[in-house]
Every structure is written in C-alpha cells, then in structure tokens.
Coordinates of C-alpha atoms and ligand atoms in Angstrom, one line a residue:
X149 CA 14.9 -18.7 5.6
X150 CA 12.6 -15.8 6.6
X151 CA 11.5 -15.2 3.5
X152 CA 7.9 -16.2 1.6
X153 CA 8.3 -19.1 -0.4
X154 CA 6.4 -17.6 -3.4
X155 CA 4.7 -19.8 -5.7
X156 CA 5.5 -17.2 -8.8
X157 CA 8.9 -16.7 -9.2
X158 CA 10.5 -13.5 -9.4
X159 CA 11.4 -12.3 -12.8
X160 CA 13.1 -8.8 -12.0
X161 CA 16.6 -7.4 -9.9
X162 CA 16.1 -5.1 -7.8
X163 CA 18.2 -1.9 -5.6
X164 CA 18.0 -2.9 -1.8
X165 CA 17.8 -0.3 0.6
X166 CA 14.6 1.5 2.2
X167 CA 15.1 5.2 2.0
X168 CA 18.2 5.4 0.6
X169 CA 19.8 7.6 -2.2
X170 CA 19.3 4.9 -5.4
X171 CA 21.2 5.3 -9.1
X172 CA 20.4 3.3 -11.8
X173 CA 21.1 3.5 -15.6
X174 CA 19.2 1.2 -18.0
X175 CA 22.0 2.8 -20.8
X176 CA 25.7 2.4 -19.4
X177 CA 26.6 6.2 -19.1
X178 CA 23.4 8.1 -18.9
X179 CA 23.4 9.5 -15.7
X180 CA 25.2 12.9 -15.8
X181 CA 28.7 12.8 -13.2
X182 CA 28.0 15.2 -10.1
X183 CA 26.1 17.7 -12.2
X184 CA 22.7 17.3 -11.7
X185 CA 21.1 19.7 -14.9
X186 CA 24.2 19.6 -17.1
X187 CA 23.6 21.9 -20.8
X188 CA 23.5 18.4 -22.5
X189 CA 23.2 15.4 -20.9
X190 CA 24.7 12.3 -22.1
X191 CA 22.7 10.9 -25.1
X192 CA 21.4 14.6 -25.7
X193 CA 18.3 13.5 -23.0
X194 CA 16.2 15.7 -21.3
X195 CA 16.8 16.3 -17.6
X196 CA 13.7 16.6 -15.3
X197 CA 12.7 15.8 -11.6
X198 CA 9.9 14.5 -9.7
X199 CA 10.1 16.3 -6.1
X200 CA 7.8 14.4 -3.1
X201 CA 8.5 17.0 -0.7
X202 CA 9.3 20.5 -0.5
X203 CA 13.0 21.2 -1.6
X204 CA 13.8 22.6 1.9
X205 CA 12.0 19.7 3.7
X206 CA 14.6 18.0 6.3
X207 CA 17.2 15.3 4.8
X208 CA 15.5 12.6 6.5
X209 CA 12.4 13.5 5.3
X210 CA 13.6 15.3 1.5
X211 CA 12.1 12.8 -1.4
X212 CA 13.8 13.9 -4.7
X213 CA 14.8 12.2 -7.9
X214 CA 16.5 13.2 -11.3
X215 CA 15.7 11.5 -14.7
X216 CA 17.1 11.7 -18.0
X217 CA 14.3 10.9 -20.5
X218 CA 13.8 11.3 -24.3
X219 CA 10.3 13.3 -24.4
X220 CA 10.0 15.5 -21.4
X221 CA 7.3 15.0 -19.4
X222 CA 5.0 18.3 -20.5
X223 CA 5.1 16.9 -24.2
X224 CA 1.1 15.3 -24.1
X225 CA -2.1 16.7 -25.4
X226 CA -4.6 18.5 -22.7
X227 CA -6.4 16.3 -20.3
X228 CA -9.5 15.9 -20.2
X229 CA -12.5 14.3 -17.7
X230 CA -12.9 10.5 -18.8
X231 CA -16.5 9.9 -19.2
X232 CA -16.5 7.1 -16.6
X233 CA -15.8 8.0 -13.7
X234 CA -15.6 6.2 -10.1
X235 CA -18.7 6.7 -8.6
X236 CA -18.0 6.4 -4.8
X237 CA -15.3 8.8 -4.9
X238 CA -17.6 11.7 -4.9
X239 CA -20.7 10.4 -2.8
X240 CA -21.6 11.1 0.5
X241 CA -19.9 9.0 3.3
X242 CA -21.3 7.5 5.9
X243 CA -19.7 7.4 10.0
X244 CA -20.8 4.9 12.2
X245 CA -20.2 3.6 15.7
X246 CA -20.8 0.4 15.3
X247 CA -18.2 -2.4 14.4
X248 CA -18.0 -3.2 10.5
X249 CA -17.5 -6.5 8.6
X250 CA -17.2 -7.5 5.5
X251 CA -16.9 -11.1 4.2
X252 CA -15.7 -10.1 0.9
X253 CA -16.1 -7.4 -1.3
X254 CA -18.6 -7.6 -4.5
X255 CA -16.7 -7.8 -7.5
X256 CA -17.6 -6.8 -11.2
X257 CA -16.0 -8.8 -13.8
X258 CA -13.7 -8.0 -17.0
X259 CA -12.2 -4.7 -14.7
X260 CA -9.1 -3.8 -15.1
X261 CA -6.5 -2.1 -12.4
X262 CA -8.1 1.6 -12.6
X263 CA -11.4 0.3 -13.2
X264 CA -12.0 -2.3 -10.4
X265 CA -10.5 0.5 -7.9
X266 CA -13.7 1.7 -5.2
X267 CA -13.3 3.2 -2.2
X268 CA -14.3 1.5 1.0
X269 CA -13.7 4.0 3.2
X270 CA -12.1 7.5 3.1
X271 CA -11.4 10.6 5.6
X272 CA -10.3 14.6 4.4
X273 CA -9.3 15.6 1.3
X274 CA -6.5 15.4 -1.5
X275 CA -7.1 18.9 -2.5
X276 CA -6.0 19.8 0.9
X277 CA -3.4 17.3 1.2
X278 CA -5.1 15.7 3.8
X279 CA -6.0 12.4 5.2
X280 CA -6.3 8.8 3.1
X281 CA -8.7 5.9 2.0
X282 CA -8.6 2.7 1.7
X283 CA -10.3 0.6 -1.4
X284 CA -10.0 -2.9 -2.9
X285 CA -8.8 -3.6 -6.3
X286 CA -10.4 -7.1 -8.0
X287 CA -8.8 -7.0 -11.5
X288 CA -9.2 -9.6 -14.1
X289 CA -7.8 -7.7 -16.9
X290 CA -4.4 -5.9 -17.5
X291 CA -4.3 -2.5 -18.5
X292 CA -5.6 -1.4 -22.0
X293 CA -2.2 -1.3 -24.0
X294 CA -0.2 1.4 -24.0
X295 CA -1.6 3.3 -21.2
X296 CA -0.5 4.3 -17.8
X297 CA -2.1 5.7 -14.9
X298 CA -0.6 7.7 -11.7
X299 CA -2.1 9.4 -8.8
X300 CA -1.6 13.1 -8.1
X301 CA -3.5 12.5 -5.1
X302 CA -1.7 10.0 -3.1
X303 CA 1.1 7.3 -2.5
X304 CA -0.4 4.0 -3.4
X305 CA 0.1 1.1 -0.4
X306 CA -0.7 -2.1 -2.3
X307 CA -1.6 -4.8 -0.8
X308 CA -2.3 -7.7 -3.3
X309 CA -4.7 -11.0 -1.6
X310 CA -4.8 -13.0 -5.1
X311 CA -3.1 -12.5 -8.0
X312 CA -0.3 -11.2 -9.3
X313 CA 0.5 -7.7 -10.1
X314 CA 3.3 -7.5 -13.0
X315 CA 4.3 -3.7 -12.8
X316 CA 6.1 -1.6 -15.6
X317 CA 6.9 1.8 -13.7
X318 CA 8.8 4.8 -15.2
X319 CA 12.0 3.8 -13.1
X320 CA 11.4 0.3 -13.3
X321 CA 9.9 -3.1 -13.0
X322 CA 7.9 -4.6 -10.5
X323 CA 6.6 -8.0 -10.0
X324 CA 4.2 -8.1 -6.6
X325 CA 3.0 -11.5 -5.6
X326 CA 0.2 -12.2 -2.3
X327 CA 2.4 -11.6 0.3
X328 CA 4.5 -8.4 -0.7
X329 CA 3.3 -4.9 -0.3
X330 CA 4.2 -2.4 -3.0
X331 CA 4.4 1.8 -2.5
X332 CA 3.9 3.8 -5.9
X333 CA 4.4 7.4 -4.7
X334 CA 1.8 10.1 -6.3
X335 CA 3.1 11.1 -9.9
X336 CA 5.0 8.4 -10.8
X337 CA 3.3 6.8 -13.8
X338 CA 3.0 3.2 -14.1
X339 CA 1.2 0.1 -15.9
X340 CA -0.3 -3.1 -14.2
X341 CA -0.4 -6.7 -15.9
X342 CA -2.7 -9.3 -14.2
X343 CA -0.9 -12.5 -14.1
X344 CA -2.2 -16.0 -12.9
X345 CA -6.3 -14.8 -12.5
X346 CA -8.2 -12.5 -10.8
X347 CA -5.5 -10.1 -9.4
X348 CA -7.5 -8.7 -5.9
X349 CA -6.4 -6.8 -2.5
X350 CA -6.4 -3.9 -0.6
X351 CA -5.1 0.1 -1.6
X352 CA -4.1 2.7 1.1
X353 CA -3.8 5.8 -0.5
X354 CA -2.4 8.7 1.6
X355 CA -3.2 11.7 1.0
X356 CA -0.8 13.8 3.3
X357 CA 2.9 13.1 3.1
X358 CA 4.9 9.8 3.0
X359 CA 5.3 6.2 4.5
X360 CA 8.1 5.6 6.7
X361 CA 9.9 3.4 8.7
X362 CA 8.7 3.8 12.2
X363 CA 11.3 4.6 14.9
X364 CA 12.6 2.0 17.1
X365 CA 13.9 3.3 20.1
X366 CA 14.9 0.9 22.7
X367 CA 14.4 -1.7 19.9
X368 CA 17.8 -0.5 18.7
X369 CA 18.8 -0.7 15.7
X370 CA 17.8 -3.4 13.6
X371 CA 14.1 -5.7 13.6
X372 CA 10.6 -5.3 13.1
X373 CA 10.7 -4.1 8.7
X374 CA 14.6 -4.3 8.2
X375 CA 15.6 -1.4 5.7
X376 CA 17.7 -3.9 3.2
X377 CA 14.5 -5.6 2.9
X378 CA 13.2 -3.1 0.5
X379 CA 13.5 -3.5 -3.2
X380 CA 13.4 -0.7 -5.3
X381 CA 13.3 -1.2 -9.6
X382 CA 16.0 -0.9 -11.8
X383 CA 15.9 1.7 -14.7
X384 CA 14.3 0.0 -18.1
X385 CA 14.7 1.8 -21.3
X386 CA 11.9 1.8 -24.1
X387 CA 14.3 3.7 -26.8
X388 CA 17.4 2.9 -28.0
X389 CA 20.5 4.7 -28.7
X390 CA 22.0 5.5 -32.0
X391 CA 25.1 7.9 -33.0
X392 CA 25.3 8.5 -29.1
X393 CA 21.5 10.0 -29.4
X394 CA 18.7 8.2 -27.2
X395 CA 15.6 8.2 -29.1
X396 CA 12.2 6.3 -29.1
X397 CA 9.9 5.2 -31.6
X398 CA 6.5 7.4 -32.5
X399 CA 3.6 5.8 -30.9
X400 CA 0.5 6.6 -29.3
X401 CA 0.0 6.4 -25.5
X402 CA -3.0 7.3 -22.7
X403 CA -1.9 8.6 -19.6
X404 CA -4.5 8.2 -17.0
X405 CA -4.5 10.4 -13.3
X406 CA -7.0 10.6 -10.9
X407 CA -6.9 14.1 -9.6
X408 CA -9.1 15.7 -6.8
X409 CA -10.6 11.9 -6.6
X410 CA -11.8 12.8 -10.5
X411 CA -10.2 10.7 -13.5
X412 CA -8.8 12.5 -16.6
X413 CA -7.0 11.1 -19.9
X414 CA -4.6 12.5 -22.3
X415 CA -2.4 11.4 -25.3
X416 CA 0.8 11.6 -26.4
X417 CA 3.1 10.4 -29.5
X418 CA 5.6 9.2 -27.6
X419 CA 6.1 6.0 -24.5
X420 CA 6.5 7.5 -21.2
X421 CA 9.2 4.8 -20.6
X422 CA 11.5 6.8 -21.8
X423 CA 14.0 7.2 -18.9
X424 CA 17.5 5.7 -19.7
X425 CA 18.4 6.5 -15.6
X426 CA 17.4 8.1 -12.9
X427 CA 18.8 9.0 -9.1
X428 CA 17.4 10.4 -6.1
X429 CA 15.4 9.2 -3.2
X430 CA 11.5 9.5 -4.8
X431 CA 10.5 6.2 -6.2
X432 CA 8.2 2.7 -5.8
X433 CA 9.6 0.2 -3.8
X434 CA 8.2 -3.4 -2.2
X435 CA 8.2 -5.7 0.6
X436 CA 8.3 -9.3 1.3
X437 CA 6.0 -9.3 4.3
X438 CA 7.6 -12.8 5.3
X439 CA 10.8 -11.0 5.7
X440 CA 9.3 -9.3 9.1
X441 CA 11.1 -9.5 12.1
X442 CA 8.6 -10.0 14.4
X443 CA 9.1 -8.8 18.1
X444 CA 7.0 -10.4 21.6
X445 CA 6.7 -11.0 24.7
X446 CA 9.0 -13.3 26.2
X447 CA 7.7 -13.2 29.9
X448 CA 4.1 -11.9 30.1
X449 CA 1.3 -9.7 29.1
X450 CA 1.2 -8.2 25.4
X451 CA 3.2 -5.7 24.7
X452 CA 1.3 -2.8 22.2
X453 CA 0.0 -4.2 18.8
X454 CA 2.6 -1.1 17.2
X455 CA 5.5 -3.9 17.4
X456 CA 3.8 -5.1 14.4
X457 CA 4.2 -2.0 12.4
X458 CA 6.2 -2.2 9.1
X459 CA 5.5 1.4 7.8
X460 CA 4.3 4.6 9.5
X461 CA 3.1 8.0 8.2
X462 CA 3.0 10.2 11.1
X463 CA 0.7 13.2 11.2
X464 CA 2.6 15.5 12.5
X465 CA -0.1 16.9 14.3
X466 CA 1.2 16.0 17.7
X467 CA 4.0 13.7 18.5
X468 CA 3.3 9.8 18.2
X469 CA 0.2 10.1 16.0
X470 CA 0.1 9.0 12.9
X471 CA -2.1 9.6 9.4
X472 CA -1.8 5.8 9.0
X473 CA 0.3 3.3 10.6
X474 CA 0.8 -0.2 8.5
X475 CA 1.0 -3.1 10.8
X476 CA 1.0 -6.8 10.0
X477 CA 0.6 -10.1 12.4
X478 CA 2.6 -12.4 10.8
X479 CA 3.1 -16.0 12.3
X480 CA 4.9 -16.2 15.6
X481 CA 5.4 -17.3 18.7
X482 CA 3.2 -16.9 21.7
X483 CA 5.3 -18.1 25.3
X484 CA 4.0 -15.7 27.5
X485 CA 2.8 -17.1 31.4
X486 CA -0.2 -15.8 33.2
X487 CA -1.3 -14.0 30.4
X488 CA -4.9 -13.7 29.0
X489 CA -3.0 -14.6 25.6
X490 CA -6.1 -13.4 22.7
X491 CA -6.6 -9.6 21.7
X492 CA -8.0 -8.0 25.0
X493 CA -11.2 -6.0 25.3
X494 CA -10.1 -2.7 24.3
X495 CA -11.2 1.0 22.7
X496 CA -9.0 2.9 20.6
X497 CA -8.4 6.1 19.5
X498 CA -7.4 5.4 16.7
X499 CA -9.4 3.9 14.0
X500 CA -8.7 0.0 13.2
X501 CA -8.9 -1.0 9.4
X502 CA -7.9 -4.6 9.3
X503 CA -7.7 -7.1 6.3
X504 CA -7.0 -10.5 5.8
X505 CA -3.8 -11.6 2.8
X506 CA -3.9 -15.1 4.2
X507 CA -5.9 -17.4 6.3
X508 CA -5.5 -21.3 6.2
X509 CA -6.2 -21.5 9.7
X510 CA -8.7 -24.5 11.3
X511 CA -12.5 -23.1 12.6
X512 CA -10.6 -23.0 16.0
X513 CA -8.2 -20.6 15.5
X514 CA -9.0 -17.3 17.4
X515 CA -8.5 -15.5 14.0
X516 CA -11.5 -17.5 13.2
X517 CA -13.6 -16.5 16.3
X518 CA -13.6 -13.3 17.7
X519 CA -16.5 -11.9 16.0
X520 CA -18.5 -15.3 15.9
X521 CA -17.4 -16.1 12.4
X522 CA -14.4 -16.3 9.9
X523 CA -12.0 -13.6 9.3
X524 CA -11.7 -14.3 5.6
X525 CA -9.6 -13.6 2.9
X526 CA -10.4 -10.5 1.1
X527 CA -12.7 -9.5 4.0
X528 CA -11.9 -6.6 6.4
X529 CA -12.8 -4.7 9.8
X530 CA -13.7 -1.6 10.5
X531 CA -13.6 -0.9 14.1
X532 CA -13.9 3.1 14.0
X533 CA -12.9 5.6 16.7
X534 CA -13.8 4.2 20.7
X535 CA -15.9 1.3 18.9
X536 CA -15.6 -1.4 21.9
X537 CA -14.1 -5.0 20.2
X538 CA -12.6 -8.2 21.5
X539 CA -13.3 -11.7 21.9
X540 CA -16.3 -13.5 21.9
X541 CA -17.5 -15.4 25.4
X542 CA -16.7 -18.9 24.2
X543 CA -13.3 -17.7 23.0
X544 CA -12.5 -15.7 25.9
X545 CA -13.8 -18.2 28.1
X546 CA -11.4 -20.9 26.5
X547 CA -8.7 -18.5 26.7
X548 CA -8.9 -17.9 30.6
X549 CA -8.4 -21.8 31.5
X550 CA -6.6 -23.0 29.0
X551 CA -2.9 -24.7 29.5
X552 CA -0.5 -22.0 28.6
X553 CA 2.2 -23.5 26.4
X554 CA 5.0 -22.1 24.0
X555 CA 2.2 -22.4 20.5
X556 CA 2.7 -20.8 17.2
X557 CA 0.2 -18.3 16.4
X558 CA -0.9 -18.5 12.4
X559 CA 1.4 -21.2 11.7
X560 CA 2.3 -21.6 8.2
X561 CA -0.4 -19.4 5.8
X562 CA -1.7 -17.0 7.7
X563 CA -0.8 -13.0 7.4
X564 CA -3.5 -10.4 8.6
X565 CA -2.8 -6.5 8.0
X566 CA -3.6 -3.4 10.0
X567 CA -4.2 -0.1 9.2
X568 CA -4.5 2.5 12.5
X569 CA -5.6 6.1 11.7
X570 CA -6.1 8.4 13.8
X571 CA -9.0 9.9 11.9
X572 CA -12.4 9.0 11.8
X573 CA -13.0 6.8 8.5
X574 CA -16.3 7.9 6.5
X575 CA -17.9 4.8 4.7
X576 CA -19.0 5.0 1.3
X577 CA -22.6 3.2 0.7
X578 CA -21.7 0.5 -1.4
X579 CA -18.9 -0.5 1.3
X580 CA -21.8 -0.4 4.0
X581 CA -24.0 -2.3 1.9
X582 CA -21.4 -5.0 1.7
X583 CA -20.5 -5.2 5.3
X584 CA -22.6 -7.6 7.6
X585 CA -23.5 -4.6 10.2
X586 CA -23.0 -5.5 13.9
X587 CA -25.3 -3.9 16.4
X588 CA -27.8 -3.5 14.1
X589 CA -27.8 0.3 14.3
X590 CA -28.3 2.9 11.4
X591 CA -25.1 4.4 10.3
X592 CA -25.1 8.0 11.1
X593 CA -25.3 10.4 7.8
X594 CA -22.6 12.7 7.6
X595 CA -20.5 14.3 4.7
X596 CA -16.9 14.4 5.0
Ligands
FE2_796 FE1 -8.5 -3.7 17.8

C-alpha cells in the first residue's frame, strides 16, 4: 500500500478531505443547525470564529471556522513580553551567494517545542504580512503543563526528522510521526508532547497567506498530494456537560504567541480546550508523505522538479510564483533513455531550501554525492537566488556512461524535502556558523 509503514502507531481518527468544509462535535448536538450565531447555542456555549482570510476573499481561497466553546476566547489576563526571548529572531541576517550546508544543526538540551525553535533562515516581515522562514525544532521535553502556544505570525509547516510530535490542538488531536507533515494555521492554539526521544525537524512558517494544493492542469484531476489524503482532527472536549449546560473546571493555564517574531505570555482560569465543535474550513491538518503520487518521465529527459510539489503558497505577485512551494522526492522510478539521469547543472530563480527526513541510502547513492559528501538527516541546503549547483565530476562523470536501466531512486528509507521561494533568504549567524561554507567567501552583510 502507498502508505508509510510507521513504526508508532496512530492513536487518533481523523476528517479526510484537503480544503474542504469540516463539522465535528466532541458533544452529540453542539453545533448549532444552519444558524451560524444563534441567541443561545446548544449547551448555553459561546459562539466565536477564527477567520484566515478576509471575509470577502474568493470561495476557493475563503478560510473560516465557527466554534462553540465554554470561556470565550478574550477571557485571559494581559500579555505580557516573556523574559526569554529567541534571540535570532531579531538579529541581523546575513545574504550570501555562495551555496550553504549544514550537516546538522547544534542542539541544546532539556528544550522544549517553543524553546528549541531558531531560525535558520528568514526573508520580509510578519508585521507586513510578508514573506516566511524556515527553522529547526530539536525538542527533548513536552510542553510545560498546561500551556499552549500559537503563532499570530504565520501557518506552521512541520516537518518532523525524529521523534514524535503528540499534538492537542483547540479542534483536535494530532499525532505526527517522521514522515508526515503537519500545517497549524496562525491563531490556532495548540500543545506539543515529545514522544519516543528527542522530537527534531524542520518549521516553514509563512508569513503571507496560506498553503495550497498546487494546480494540476494537464495532470488532470487526481495525483501528485491527493486531497483525501489529508487528515484533519476531530473536536475533543475538556468540559463536560451537566443539566444541558457545558462547563469546565477552574484551572490555571499559559497561553504563549509569538507576535512580530517577539514571545509574550498570559494566564487565564480556564483550559482553552474548551470547544465542544466547530465547522468551517480554517483548521490544522497532516500528511502522510508516503501517500504521494509521484509523477516522471516515462520516455526521456526530466521533466521540472515542480512535479514533486505537495503544497503551494503562491505569491500572487505575478502568475506562477510562489511565497513557498513544498516539494518532496520520494522513492521512485527512474526509466528514462538517453537521459543525463542526476539533477542537471542549473541556476534558479528561485531560492532552493532543501532538507533531509530520511536517508538510508549506500555512500554511492547520488543523494550522497553531489556536493562531495553526505546529504544527512537533519542537514539542509541552501542554494540562494542564481547560486550555480549540480553534480560533482565523479558523479556526473559516472552518470554520462553508465547503462541506463529501469532503477529505483531512494529505494525503501529515503525522503528529501524542498522548499522554493522566490525571495531571497537572509541567514541568521548562528545558522552560518553551523553551515560548512562552500566557496570559501564572506557572506555579504545586509539587514532584511
Ligand atoms: Fe537545485
């Protein structure tokens, strides 16, 4: 079966179904009957919505949902700054032309899942609602108790390498193992368990608008990240329900946002899982990466590397461009004839952010050339705007006279990620520390 043969079982049901309008009621009953705002709702709970777009945004496009909670939302004390806060967020990053690596990414013990979060590499600005970055995540810790964190400044992309990311979200549970992707849209509040060690990976956090499936024109209809492939939670209730009234016990909770790339905390008597149901098209959802329905070349040359893209967020500022495409190469099969059959030499426009979820593959794979060493897990590329990159002689060499046969490329363990923006990715100086620098050139200084 095209699916990933997970070595943690699942422990939660799901709603199937990429972008589509979702109901769910943790309490039999609780979602109102065509009203939307009724004078009571059922249970006497509080109606409110979480909007992701503007209201008059298109239909395809219009991210809305309705819940019916206990507390409403605006019931917390002020927040305020938390005294430690993330120190690359704010500091001056760095472009270069040359062609980043990194190995791995340092790691800091006892962190938890908002404090093991850095930035590796970032371009605009969530005040303007522009741009994205990407960070890693190494997390041996679950969240403090009782606390919950959310975004205001961009959808989470999660990308988990190790580890096990056991996630309690205001609509729902989560459970997101090394080889699924989760999206947390900005403002939904949530809480991360480690499970099973050091939980570590990869965050794309977008700034400007949404993920989406990309178009598939003469594709058709179906392939590449099928749309019933998506699981989205199902509503979980904290309360309980007594004399037809939904209540919750008094308790105290944190609720942790980063805002403007800054971290503030506030309390509140109350759990903020509180939602008996919810409907509407604005929540988390993940993927089984192994569930990708991979497209190729069945004659010869390669077609474009944006068969591989599962998610899209276009830019809007011309047609075809995009903030940050997702792409993945999964295994597959390579048959194609009188083709030079590795990456070709190439410059992009777009900037090239590449990861590595899984690599079991022998010294003489050309995922393990390419740059002259291995492409490891947890490491990561940066090949930035026009930055030349291909194979290296011996491998290009190899690959102009060898015996072109039908061969599996990856094989069994082996899933590399791609992100392509077409913005030029400022590097924050711990990240440049860490990467092994090719070219040898200073970075050039420049704020973004
Ligand atoms: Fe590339």
């Amino acid at each position: 079966m095209p699916v990933t043969k997970f070595s943690v079982p699942e422990k939660y049901k799901y709603l199937e179904g990429f972008g589509t309008y979702h109901q769910s009621e943790a309490v039999p009953g609780a979602n109102p009957v065509a009203a939307n705002s009724p004078q009571v709702p059922p249970f006497r709970l509080s109606t409110e919505r979480i909007s992701g777009s503007s209201f008059t945004a298109p239909r395809a496009t219009n991210l809305q949902t309705w819940i019916y909670r206990v507390h409403p939302s605006p019931e917390h004390g002020d927040f305020t700054p938390l005294s430690s806060q993330p120190s690359s967020l704010e500091e001056e990053l760095h472009l270069t032309p040359n062609a980043l690596r990194w190995h791995d990414f340092p790691i800091t013990k006892g962190q938890d899942w908002i404090s093991s979060q850095k930035v590796i590499t970032k371009s605009g600005n969530p005040r303007k609602k522009e741009g994205l970055a990407y960070l890693m995540y190494a997390a041996s810790e679950s969240m403090a108790p009782n606390t919950v964190f959310y975004s205001s400044d961009g959808d989470y992309l999660v990308i988990p390498q190790a580890g096990t990311l056991d996630i309690q979200t205001e609509l729902g549970n989560l459970l997101v193992r090394q080889n699924e992707i989760v999206v947390i849209p900005r403002g939904i509040r949530y809480r991360v368990d480690v499970v099973g060690g050091i939980a570590r990976g990869y965050i794309c956090e977008l700034y400007q608008g949404h993920f989406q499936l990309p178009e598939l024109g003469p594709i058709g209809s179906c392939s590449l990240a099928n749309a019933r492939d998506f699981q989205i939670p199902i509503a979980q209730f904290s309360g309980s329900i007594s004399n037809g009234i939904a209540s919750c016990e008094k308790e105290n909770w944190t609720i942790v946002t980063k805002f403007a790339g800054k971290l503030f905390s506030c309390t509140q008597d109350h759990t903020p899982f509180d939602i008996a149901a919810w409907h509407g098209t604005y929540y988390p959802y993940k993927y089984d990466l192994g569930r990708f329905s991979v497209i190729g070349s069945i004659s010869y040359d390669h077609p474009d590397p944006s068969i591989f893209t599962v998610l899209t967020a276009p830019s809007h500022r011309e047609p075809g461009t995009a903030v940050c495409d997702f792409a993945i190469f999964p295994p597959r099969w390579l048959v194609m004839e009188d083709t030079y059959r590795p990456p070709y030499y190439h410059r992009n426009s777009m900037s090239e952010f590449a990861g590595v979820i899984i690599n079991n593959q022998d010294e003489e794979s050309v995922w393990n050339k390419g740059g002259g060493d291995g492409f490891k897990p947890f490491g990561a590329t940066l090949n930035g705007a026009m930055v030349p990159h291909g194979m290296d002689k011996k491998t290009h060499e190899e690959a102009r006279k060898s015996d072109l046969k039908p061969e599996k490329a990856g094989m069994e363990g082996f899933m590399v990620f791609l992100f392509e923006s077409e913005r030029m990715m400022g590097v924050s100086w711990w990240a440049l520390e860490a990467a092994r620098k090719f070219g040898g050139k200073v970075p050039i200084r420049a704020g973004l």
